[in-house]
Amino acid sequence: MLRYIARRILLMIPTLILISFVTFIVVQLPPGDYLNAYVAQLTAEGGETVDRQQIEMLRERYGLNDPFIIQYWKWISNIIFEGDFGRSFEWNAPVSDLLWGRIGLTFVVSLASLLFVYCVAFPIGVYSAIRKYSLGDYVFTFFGFLGLAVPNFLLALVLMVISLQVFGVTPGGLFSPEYAGAPWSFAKLMDFLAHLWIPMIIIGTASTAALIRVMRANLLDELNKPYVETARAKGQSEAVLIMRYPVRIALNPFVSRLGWELPALVSGAAITSIVLNLPTAGPILLTALQSQDMFLAGSFILILSVLTVIGTLVSDILLAWLDPRIRYS
Amino acid sequence: MTMQHLRRSVGTAALTLALAGGFSVTATADGHLHQAPMLDALVESGDLPPLAERIPANPLVIEAIEEVGEYGGTWRTAASSRTDSWMYRTINYDHLVMWNQDWTGVVPNVAESVEANEDSTVFTFTLREGHLWSDGTPLTSADMVFAMEMLRDPNLGIPSRSYRNAAGWATVEALDERTFTVTFGEPYGTFLQDLSRVSSSEMGDGLLKLPRHYMSQFHPDHNPDGIDQLVAESGFDSWVDLFNARWSSYQNAGKPTLAAWVIEDPFGEGTQVRAVRNPYYFKIDEEGNQLPYIDDVIFQVYQDNEVMLLQALAGEMDFHGRHINTVPNRPLLADAAEELGMEFIRLIPSSANEGAIYFNQTFEDEAMREVLASRDFRAGLSHALDREAICDTVFAGAAVPRQIAVSPEFPPLYNEQLANQHLEYDVDLANQLMDQAGFAERDSQGFRLRADGERITLVVQVRTDKQDMIDIADLASRYWGQVGVDVQLDVVERSLSDQRRDANQHMILMEDHSSALADAILAAAPYLPVDDDQGFGIPWFYWYAGMDNAQEPPEQVQRQIALYREMGETSVPAEQFEFFAEILQITADNFFALGTCSEEIQYSFKLDHMRNVPDVMHGSFAFAPPGPYHPAHFWIDDESLR
């Protein structure tokens, strides 16, 4: 088991190097650089004319004229050796100041959604498998497909309009105005939790639906296997039997999903976050990409990738622990 | 043209204004000044000096648009980004001078008075006695000298349009505590107008945005001993980054300001920006009440305009005039208006054109240039367009057919020929003009040919971010097809469009422009090549600016440029208008570009309880609405909200 974990961790290193490299290429891919976007933005509305000489000096100072590989090396070496993610042009602030708070909130929201997804999907999945083609199964399947089909952002908009029409309030944000700028306290935490459930449900809906289907299908495969019949013939109680054997095997995809559920939640959360006005990673990443704020965008993608890789590792370890066959192959 | 250079008139206006202010203070009902109730306790406890010590000896007295208001409440509005001009225009429009409300000229604001010299190279400003920053530090000429040094510092590269003209940066010299001069190397007749605009960075008036006692700690020349430690603590790599991060009012809570509200919750933390009353604000109403009336201003920050619209529809926006006040949204807002008690404000649009089509007179390919240079050909293309149909289709009736021109709502510069020539839809006339221009020959598919026998193919460059222009171009290309002209649309991303334009590679370029009211002379590029924001003669602009890749413009254009330079020597608007009217006549004769539609309807909206907001406003960005109407004297006429 230990060897297995060590090998997986070693494999992470080249993966991460590759990710950081590709990230940087992708962020740099569009024509022009941040200063083009900046000049366009300044001239867009105010008729601000920007000194070309000044722009050239800025380009020099930010090292935007350097060859790609040098820019990459400067960026990545500062991150590795000094923990310095560079500077956001757009925000005029160190990237680390912007990064951690938002990443933190993103993961709180994502993990809450994940928890919601598991808590809802697991019992429903098991129920619909055992009571296949019952009325309950049909009802859950119907809502499952509905949840799968409705885009998150649309659901968010619909919920917001309903909340406006029925309750007369606009939901959105993760904090009430009075707590938005306040330091963390118990009251702020409570306020946060009160706001959390809306994005949690919206972001989780599609995944819930998908997981219900997966759980149901897997369990159905197992339920007809001979060992189930045998155990049943030997008088094993139905509840213990199902929970102990077929469910445990059907659980595998549930766990292996963990790794890729995280990035899906984060990217799915981007659009929803914009609509719901959440101070999470998605919206700021989007604007950073639009304005070619490369260090900010690059750092966000890098951190999210690292967390995804770690998520995959955790899910692999969990799987190996759950299912001995994986450990030995 | 012979014209006397008169002494600038603002100085006189300032003098009368100063007298009125002094008079008003002593003439208040009980002969006293008053402050917001929330400040009384602070003064009592000694945390704040008494009002008389906080405001200038000669405060600016605001005549109310509707009535004297009452203190309290929150102005709820919204913003979309850190550099959202709506924030500059509402809570940060306190420049040395400002527009008057009918937009015919400039009046003093932070400055008590200003005077220009004979040829508009030296401007002498006087500050108000006892004027304090929002932290109680005196505002002096030394602040101005320091700020100018920072604006000029090439290391910093602070974006600022003001205090700079063709000859470079201005120099600022302090004459005494309250008086200073701003000197330019070349005449700059529109300096005070330019200073009254907001820009897309908050440095609309850069001299007032860099308080010396606060910003000097971040500059090694002024804080040689402490700078290294500050940089180290900040997480930035260099003092330059640190300095540039600290001048942004919207990111630094409590940065000293002269504005009516001070940022308390800055941009970036959470989803709102909140600004609270500045107890040192320099404006009072007619009864001696210190402004602002409203306690605080909250901008909800949205990335999505649809969600912002939802806030307005929920009745949670007291007054707003950007992002969502679009023509398509109007029915939606009108629907909710009665229930919410919402009123619409008419904005007078400044729209020289929403789809200006420029024919590159300096296009590289000679055979094609000949086509583009033919006035009859262009006139023919103009007559081939059914603009009524185009404007109705694209703008749902909110725009009217017009060439690129000054609006009839600004009589001093309105030119009937410029606005309306070649405007009527007449296919026969269009064909006749183009035949007459020498392009009567057609190929087998019915398309017109140029002199060398090749088909005329017009390539129209449009920007991806301007859907209206794309729609106009699309319709125009169909109308032109009907008169035998082949058109290709080249829809490109904005920065690429700009790059090609600057390299003079475009054949036909589409842009949109305001420049239809008093702002016409400030952003004159649609009318003559004094900037690169046009498409008919980029190398001519290079010639004007003395840059590389220049081409000498034809005589008529040189005449325009000469008039423009002469205009720069006077600071008197009436004289400037005379010069500019002559320039516009030449523009009309040249007809290098044709217009399509000009916006006619713009609006913004407010809730009934928001008072002292005018029913009709100038809407142009250059005018910075609602800034010139003194947002500090807006008030909330609803006890439950105060």
Coordinates of N, CA, C and O in Angstrom, one line a residue, chain A residues 54-192:
Chain A
Q54 N 5.3 55.0 -23.2 CA 5.0 54.6 -21.9 C 4.6 53.1 -21.9 O 5.0 52.3 -21.0
I55 N 3.8 52.7 -22.9 CA 3.4 51.3 -23.0 C 4.6 50.4 -23.2 O 4.8 49.4 -22.6
E56 N 5.5 50.9 -24.1 CA 6.7 50.1 -24.3 C 7.5 49.9 -23.0 O 8.1 48.9 -22.8
M57 N 7.6 51.0 -22.2 CA 8.3 50.9 -21.0 C 7.7 49.9 -20.0 O 8.4 49.1 -19.4
L58 N 6.4 49.9 -20.0 CA 5.7 49.0 -19.1 C 5.9 47.6 -19.6 O 6.2 46.7 -18.8
R59 N 5.9 47.4 -20.9 CA 6.1 46.1 -21.5 C 7.5 45.6 -21.1 O 7.7 44.4 -20.7
E60 N 8.5 46.5 -21.2 CA 9.8 46.1 -20.8 C 9.9 45.7 -19.3 O 10.4 44.7 -18.9
R61 N 9.2 46.5 -18.5 CA 9.2 46.3 -17.0 C 8.6 45.0 -16.7 O 9.1 44.3 -15.8
Y62 N 7.5 44.7 -17.3 CA 6.8 43.4 -17.0 C 7.5 42.2 -17.7 O 7.0 41.1 -17.5
G63 N 8.5 42.5 -18.5 CA 9.1 41.4 -19.2 C 8.3 40.8 -20.3 O 8.5 39.6 -20.6
L64 N 7.4 41.5 -20.8 CA 6.5 40.9 -21.8 C 7.2 40.8 -23.2 O 6.6 40.1 -24.1
N65 N 8.3 41.4 -23.3 CA 9.1 41.2 -24.6 C 10.0 40.0 -24.6 O 10.5 39.6 -25.6
D66 N 10.2 39.4 -23.4 CA 11.0 38.3 -23.3 C 10.5 37.1 -24.0 O 9.3 37.0 -24.2
P67 N 11.4 36.2 -24.5 CA 10.9 34.9 -25.1 C 10.0 34.2 -24.1 O 10.2 34.3 -22.9
F68 N 9.1 33.4 -24.7 CA 8.1 32.7 -23.9 C 8.8 31.8 -22.8 O 8.3 31.9 -21.6
I69 N 9.9 31.1 -23.1 CA 10.4 30.2 -22.2 C 11.0 30.9 -21.0 O 10.9 30.5 -19.9
I70 N 11.5 32.1 -21.2 CA 12.1 32.9 -20.1 C 11.0 33.4 -19.2 O 11.1 33.3 -18.0
Q71 N 9.9 33.9 -19.9 CA 8.8 34.3 -19.1 C 8.3 33.2 -18.2 O 8.0 33.4 -17.0
Y72 N 8.2 32.0 -18.8 CA 7.7 30.8 -18.1 C 8.6 30.5 -16.9 O 8.2 30.3 -15.8
W73 N 9.9 30.5 -17.2 CA 10.9 30.2 -16.1 C 10.8 31.2 -15.0 O 10.8 30.8 -13.8
K74 N 10.7 32.5 -15.3 CA 10.6 33.5 -14.2 C 9.4 33.2 -13.3 O 9.5 33.3 -12.1
W75 N 8.3 32.9 -14.0 CA 7.1 32.8 -13.3 C 7.2 31.5 -12.4 O 7.0 31.6 -11.2
I76 N 7.5 30.4 -13.0 CA 7.5 29.1 -12.2 C 8.6 29.1 -11.2 O 8.4 28.6 -10.1
S77 N 9.8 29.7 -11.4 CA 10.8 29.6 -10.5 C 10.5 30.5 -9.2 O 10.8 30.1 -8.1
N78 N 9.8 31.6 -9.5 CA 9.4 32.4 -8.4 C 8.4 31.7 -7.5 O 8.4 31.8 -6.3
I79 N 7.5 31.0 -8.2 CA 6.5 30.2 -7.4 C 7.1 29.1 -6.6 O 6.9 29.0 -5.4
I80 N 8.1 28.4 -7.2 CA 8.6 27.2 -6.5 C 9.6 27.7 -5.4 O 9.5 27.2 -4.3
F81 N 10.5 28.7 -5.7 CA 11.5 29.0 -4.7 C 11.1 30.0 -3.7 O 11.6 30.1 -2.6
E82 N 10.2 30.9 -4.1 CA 9.8 32.0 -3.2 C 8.4 32.0 -2.9 O 7.9 32.9 -2.1
G83 N 7.6 31.2 -3.5 CA 6.1 31.2 -3.2 C 5.5 32.4 -3.7 O 4.4 32.8 -3.2
D84 N 6.1 33.1 -4.7 CA 5.6 34.4 -5.2 C 4.9 34.1 -6.5 O 5.6 33.7 -7.5
F85 N 3.7 34.4 -6.6 CA 2.9 34.1 -7.8 C 2.9 35.2 -8.8 O 2.3 35.2 -9.8
G86 N 3.7 36.3 -8.5 CA 3.7 37.4 -9.4 C 2.6 38.4 -9.1 O 2.0 38.4 -8.0
R87 N 2.3 39.2 -10.1 CA 1.5 40.4 -9.9 C 0.4 40.4 -10.9 O 0.6 40.0 -12.0
S88 N -0.8 40.7 -10.4 CA -1.9 40.8 -11.3 C -1.9 42.2 -11.9 O -2.0 43.2 -11.2
F89 N -1.8 42.3 -13.2 CA -1.8 43.6 -13.9 C -3.2 44.3 -13.7 O -3.3 45.5 -13.3
E90 N -4.2 43.5 -13.9 CA -5.5 44.1 -13.9 C -5.9 44.6 -12.5 O -6.5 45.7 -12.4
W91 N -5.5 43.9 -11.5 CA -6.0 44.3 -10.1 C -4.9 45.1 -9.4 O -5.2 45.6 -8.3
N92 N -3.7 45.2 -10.0 CA -2.7 46.0 -9.4 C -2.4 45.5 -8.0 O -2.2 46.3 -7.1
A93 N -2.3 44.2 -7.9 CA -2.1 43.6 -6.6 C -1.3 42.3 -6.7 O -1.3 41.7 -7.8
P94 N -0.6 41.9 -5.7 CA 0.1 40.6 -5.7 C -1.0 39.5 -5.9 O -2.0 39.6 -5.3
V95 N -0.6 38.5 -6.8 CA -1.6 37.5 -7.1 C -2.0 36.7 -5.8 O -3.2 36.4 -5.6
S96 N -1.0 36.5 -4.9 CA -1.4 35.7 -3.7 C -2.5 36.4 -2.9 O -3.2 35.7 -2.2
D97 N -2.5 37.8 -2.9 CA -3.6 38.4 -2.2 C -4.9 38.1 -2.7 O -5.9 38.1 -2.0
L98 N -5.0 37.8 -4.0 CA -6.3 37.6 -4.6 C -6.7 36.1 -4.6 O -7.8 35.7 -4.5
L99 N -5.6 35.3 -4.6 CA -5.7 33.9 -4.8 C -6.4 33.1 -3.7 O -7.5 32.5 -3.8
W100 N -5.8 33.2 -2.5 CA -6.1 32.2 -1.5 C -7.5 32.3 -0.9 O -8.3 31.3 -0.8
G101 N -8.0 33.6 -0.7 CA -9.3 33.7 -0.2 C -10.4 33.2 -1.1 O -11.3 32.5 -0.7
R102 N -10.1 33.4 -2.4 CA -11.1 33.0 -3.4 C -11.1 31.5 -3.6 O -12.1 30.8 -3.7
I103 N -9.8 30.9 -3.6 CA -9.7 29.5 -3.8 C -10.4 28.8 -2.6 O -11.1 27.8 -2.7
G104 N -10.2 29.4 -1.4 CA -10.8 28.8 -0.2 C -12.3 28.8 -0.3 O -12.9 27.7 -0.1
L105 N -12.9 29.9 -0.7 CA -14.3 29.9 -0.8 C -14.8 29.0 -1.9 O -15.8 28.3 -1.7
T106 N -14.1 28.9 -3.0 CA -14.4 28.0 -4.0 C -14.5 26.6 -3.5 O -15.4 25.9 -3.9
F107 N -13.5 26.2 -2.7 CA -13.5 24.8 -2.3 C -14.6 24.6 -1.2 O -15.1 23.5 -1.2
V108 N -14.8 25.6 -0.4 CA -15.9 25.4 0.5 C -17.2 25.2 -0.2 O -18.0 24.2 0.1
V109 N -17.5 26.0 -1.2 CA -18.7 25.9 -2.0 C -18.7 24.5 -2.7 O -19.7 23.8 -2.7
S110 N -17.6 24.2 -3.3 CA -17.5 22.9 -4.1 C -17.7 21.7 -3.2 O -18.4 20.8 -3.5
L111 N -17.0 21.7 -2.1 CA -17.1 20.6 -1.2 C -18.5 20.5 -0.6 O -19.0 19.4 -0.4
A112 N -19.1 21.6 -0.3 CA -20.5 21.6 0.2 C -21.4 20.9 -0.8 O -22.3 20.1 -0.5
S113 N -21.2 21.3 -2.1 CA -22.0 20.8 -3.2 C -21.7 19.3 -3.3 O -22.7 18.5 -3.5
L114 N -20.5 18.9 -3.2 CA -20.1 17.5 -3.3 C -20.8 16.7 -2.2 O -21.4 15.6 -2.5
L115 N -20.8 17.2 -1.0 CA -21.4 16.6 0.1 C -22.9 16.4 -0.1 O -23.5 15.4 0.0
F116 N -23.5 17.5 -0.6 CA -24.9 17.5 -1.0 C -25.2 16.4 -2.0 O -26.2 15.7 -1.9
V117 N -24.3 16.4 -3.0 CA -24.5 15.4 -4.1 C -24.5 14.0 -3.6 O -25.4 13.2 -3.8
Y118 N -23.5 13.7 -2.7 CA -23.4 12.4 -2.2 C -24.6 12.0 -1.3 O -25.1 10.9 -1.4
C119 N -24.9 12.9 -0.5 CA -26.0 12.7 0.5 C -27.3 12.4 -0.2 O -28.1 11.6 0.2
V120 N -27.5 13.1 -1.3 CA -28.8 12.9 -2.0 C -28.7 11.7 -3.0 O -29.6 10.9 -3.0
A121 N -27.6 11.6 -3.7 CA -27.5 10.6 -4.8 C -27.4 9.2 -4.2 O -28.0 8.3 -4.8
F122 N -26.7 9.0 -3.1 CA -26.5 7.7 -2.6 C -27.8 7.0 -2.3 O -28.1 5.9 -2.8
P123 N -28.5 7.5 -1.3 CA -29.8 6.8 -1.0 C -30.7 6.7 -2.1 O -31.3 5.6 -2.3
I124 N -30.9 7.7 -2.9 CA -31.8 7.6 -4.1 C -31.3 6.6 -5.1 O -32.1 5.8 -5.6
G125 N -30.0 6.5 -5.3 CA -29.5 5.6 -6.3 C -29.8 4.2 -5.8 O -30.2 3.3 -6.6
V126 N -29.5 3.9 -4.5 CA -29.7 2.6 -4.0 C -31.2 2.2 -4.1 O -31.6 1.1 -4.5
Y127 N -32.1 3.2 -3.7 CA -33.5 2.9 -3.7 C -34.0 2.6 -5.1 O -34.7 1.6 -5.3
S128 N -33.6 3.4 -6.1 CA -34.1 3.1 -7.4 C -33.6 1.8 -8.0 O -34.2 1.3 -8.9
A129 N -32.4 1.4 -7.5 CA -31.9 0.1 -8.0 C -32.8 -1.0 -7.5 O -33.2 -1.9 -8.1
I130 N -33.0 -1.0 -6.1 CA -33.7 -2.1 -5.5 C -35.1 -2.1 -5.9 O -35.7 -3.2 -6.1
R131 N -35.7 -0.9 -6.0 CA -37.2 -0.8 -6.4 C -37.2 -0.5 -7.8 O -37.9 0.5 -8.2
K132 N -36.5 -1.2 -8.7 CA -36.5 -0.9 -10.1 C -37.9 -0.9 -10.7 O -38.7 -1.8 -10.4
Y133 N -38.2 0.1 -11.5 CA -39.5 0.3 -12.2 C -40.7 0.5 -11.2 O -41.8 0.3 -11.6
S134 N -40.4 0.8 -10.0 CA -41.5 1.2 -9.1 C -41.9 2.7 -9.4 O -41.2 3.4 -10.1
L135 N -43.0 3.1 -8.8 CA -43.4 4.5 -9.0 C -42.3 5.5 -8.5 O -41.9 6.4 -9.2
G136 N -41.7 5.1 -7.3 CA -40.6 6.0 -6.8 C -39.5 6.1 -7.7 O -38.9 7.2 -8.0
D137 N -39.1 4.9 -8.3 CA -38.0 4.9 -9.3 C -38.3 5.9 -10.4 O -37.4 6.7 -10.8
Y138 N -39.5 5.8 -11.0 CA -39.9 6.6 -12.1 C -39.8 8.1 -11.7 O -39.3 9.0 -12.5
V139 N -40.3 8.4 -10.5 CA -40.3 9.8 -10.1 C -38.9 10.4 -10.0 O -38.6 11.4 -10.5
F140 N -38.1 9.6 -9.3 CA -36.7 10.0 -9.2 C -36.0 10.1 -10.5 O -35.2 11.0 -10.7
T141 N -36.2 9.1 -11.4 CA -35.6 9.2 -12.7 C -36.0 10.4 -13.5 O -35.2 11.1 -14.1
F142 N -37.3 10.7 -13.4 CA -37.8 11.9 -14.0 C -37.1 13.1 -13.6 O -36.5 13.9 -14.4
F143 N -37.0 13.3 -12.2 CA -36.4 14.5 -11.7 C -34.9 14.5 -12.0 O -34.2 15.5 -12.2
G144 N -34.3 13.2 -12.0 CA -32.9 13.1 -12.3 C -32.6 13.6 -13.6 O -31.6 14.4 -13.8
F145 N -33.4 13.2 -14.6 CA -33.1 13.6 -16.0 C -33.3 15.1 -16.1 O -32.6 15.8 -16.8
L146 N -34.3 15.6 -15.4 CA -34.6 17.1 -15.5 C -33.4 17.8 -14.9 O -32.9 18.8 -15.5
G147 N -32.8 17.3 -13.8 CA -31.7 18.0 -13.2 C -30.5 17.9 -14.1 O -29.7 18.9 -14.2
L148 N -30.3 16.8 -14.8 CA -29.2 16.6 -15.7 C -29.3 17.6 -16.9 O -28.3 18.1 -17.4
A149 N -30.5 17.8 -17.3 CA -30.7 18.6 -18.6 C -30.7 20.1 -18.4 O -30.3 20.8 -19.3
V150 N -31.1 20.5 -17.2 CA -31.2 22.0 -17.0 C -29.8 22.5 -16.7 O -29.2 22.1 -15.8
P151 N -29.3 23.5 -17.5 CA -28.0 24.1 -17.2 C -28.0 24.8 -15.8 O -29.0 25.4 -15.5
N152 N -26.9 24.7 -15.1 CA -26.8 25.3 -13.8 C -27.2 26.8 -13.8 O -27.9 27.2 -12.9
F153 N -26.6 27.5 -14.8 CA -26.8 29.0 -14.7 C -28.3 29.3 -14.9 O -28.8 30.3 -14.3
L154 N -29.0 28.5 -15.7 CA -30.4 28.7 -16.0 C -31.2 28.5 -14.7 O -32.1 29.3 -14.3
L155 N -30.8 27.4 -14.1 CA -31.5 27.1 -12.8 C -31.3 28.3 -11.8 O -32.2 28.7 -11.1
A156 N -30.0 28.8 -11.8 CA -29.7 29.9 -10.9 C -30.6 31.1 -11.3 O -31.2 31.7 -10.4
L157 N -30.7 31.4 -12.5 CA -31.5 32.6 -12.9 C -33.0 32.4 -12.6 O -33.6 33.3 -12.1
V158 N -33.5 31.2 -12.8 CA -34.9 30.9 -12.5 C -35.1 31.0 -11.1 O -36.1 31.7 -10.6
L159 N -34.2 30.4 -10.3 CA -34.4 30.5 -8.8 C -34.4 32.0 -8.4 O -35.1 32.4 -7.5
M160 N -33.5 32.8 -9.0 CA -33.4 34.2 -8.6 C -34.7 34.9 -8.9 O -35.1 35.8 -8.2
V161 N -35.2 34.7 -10.1 CA -36.4 35.4 -10.5 C -37.6 34.9 -9.6 O -38.3 35.8 -9.1
I162 N -37.6 33.7 -9.3 CA -38.7 33.2 -8.4 C -38.5 33.9 -7.0 O -39.5 34.4 -6.4
S163 N -37.3 33.9 -6.6 CA -37.1 34.5 -5.2 C -37.5 36.0 -5.2 O -38.0 36.5 -4.3
L164 N -37.2 36.6 -6.4 CA -37.6 38.0 -6.5 C -39.1 38.2 -6.5 O -39.6 39.0 -5.8
Q165 N -39.8 37.4 -7.4 CA -41.2 37.5 -7.5 C -42.0 37.1 -6.2 O -42.9 37.8 -5.9
V166 N -41.5 36.0 -5.6 CA -42.2 35.5 -4.5 C -41.8 36.2 -3.2 O -42.7 36.6 -2.4
F167 N -40.5 36.3 -2.9 CA -40.1 36.8 -1.6 C -39.6 38.3 -1.7 O -39.4 38.9 -0.7
G168 N -39.5 38.8 -2.9 CA -39.1 40.2 -3.0 C -37.7 40.5 -2.7 O -37.3 41.6 -2.4
V169 N -36.8 39.5 -2.6 CA -35.4 39.7 -2.4 C -34.6 39.1 -3.5 O -34.9 38.2 -4.1
T170 N -33.4 39.8 -3.7 CA -32.5 39.2 -4.7 C -31.5 38.4 -3.9 O -30.8 38.9 -3.1
P171 N -31.5 37.1 -4.2 CA -30.4 36.3 -3.5 C -29.1 36.6 -4.3 O -29.1 37.3 -5.3
G172 N -28.1 36.0 -3.9 CA -26.8 36.2 -4.5 C -25.8 36.7 -3.5 O -26.1 37.2 -2.5
G173 N -24.5 36.4 -3.9 CA -23.5 36.7 -2.9 C -23.4 35.6 -1.9 O -24.2 34.7 -1.8
L174 N -22.3 35.6 -1.1 CA -22.1 34.6 -0.1 C -22.3 35.2 1.3 O -22.3 34.5 2.3
F175 N -22.4 36.5 1.3 CA -22.6 37.2 2.6 C -23.6 38.3 2.5 O -23.8 38.9 1.4
S176 N -24.3 38.7 3.6 CA -25.1 39.8 3.6 C -24.2 41.1 3.6 O -23.1 41.0 4.0
P177 N -24.8 42.2 3.1 CA -24.0 43.4 2.9 C -23.2 43.8 4.2 O -22.1 44.1 4.2
E178 N -23.9 43.6 5.4 CA -23.2 44.0 6.6 C -22.0 43.2 7.0 O -21.2 43.6 7.7
Y179 N -22.0 41.9 6.4 CA -20.8 41.1 6.8 C -19.8 41.1 5.7 O -18.7 40.5 5.8
A180 N -20.1 41.6 4.5 CA -19.3 41.5 3.3 C -17.8 41.9 3.6 O -16.9 41.2 3.3
G181 N -17.7 43.1 4.3 CA -16.3 43.6 4.5 C -15.8 43.2 5.9 O -14.7 43.5 6.3
A182 N -16.6 42.6 6.7 CA -16.2 42.3 8.1 C -15.3 41.1 8.3 O -15.3 40.3 7.4
P183 N -14.5 41.1 9.3 CA -13.6 40.0 9.6 C -14.5 38.8 10.0 O -15.6 38.9 10.4
W184 N -13.9 37.6 9.9 CA -14.6 36.4 10.3 C -15.0 36.4 11.7 O -14.3 36.7 12.6
S185 N -16.3 36.0 12.0 CA -16.8 35.8 13.3 C -17.9 34.8 13.3 O -18.2 34.3 12.2
F186 N -18.4 34.4 14.4 CA -19.4 33.4 14.5 C -20.7 33.9 13.7 O -21.2 33.1 12.9
A187 N -21.0 35.1 13.9 CA -22.2 35.7 13.2 C -22.0 35.6 11.7 O -22.9 35.3 10.9
K188 N -20.8 35.9 11.3 CA -20.5 35.9 9.8 C -20.6 34.5 9.3 O -21.1 34.3 8.2
L189 N -20.1 33.6 10.1 CA -20.1 32.2 9.7 C -21.6 31.7 9.5 O -21.9 31.1 8.5
M190 N -22.4 32.1 10.4 CA -23.8 31.7 10.3 C -24.5 32.4 9.1 O -25.2 31.7 8.3
D191 N -24.1 33.6 8.9 CA -24.6 34.3 7.7 C -24.2 33.6 6.4 O -24.9 33.5 5.5
F192 N -22.9 33.2 6.4 CA -22.3 32.5 5.3 C -23.1 31.2 5.0 O -23.5 30.9 3.9

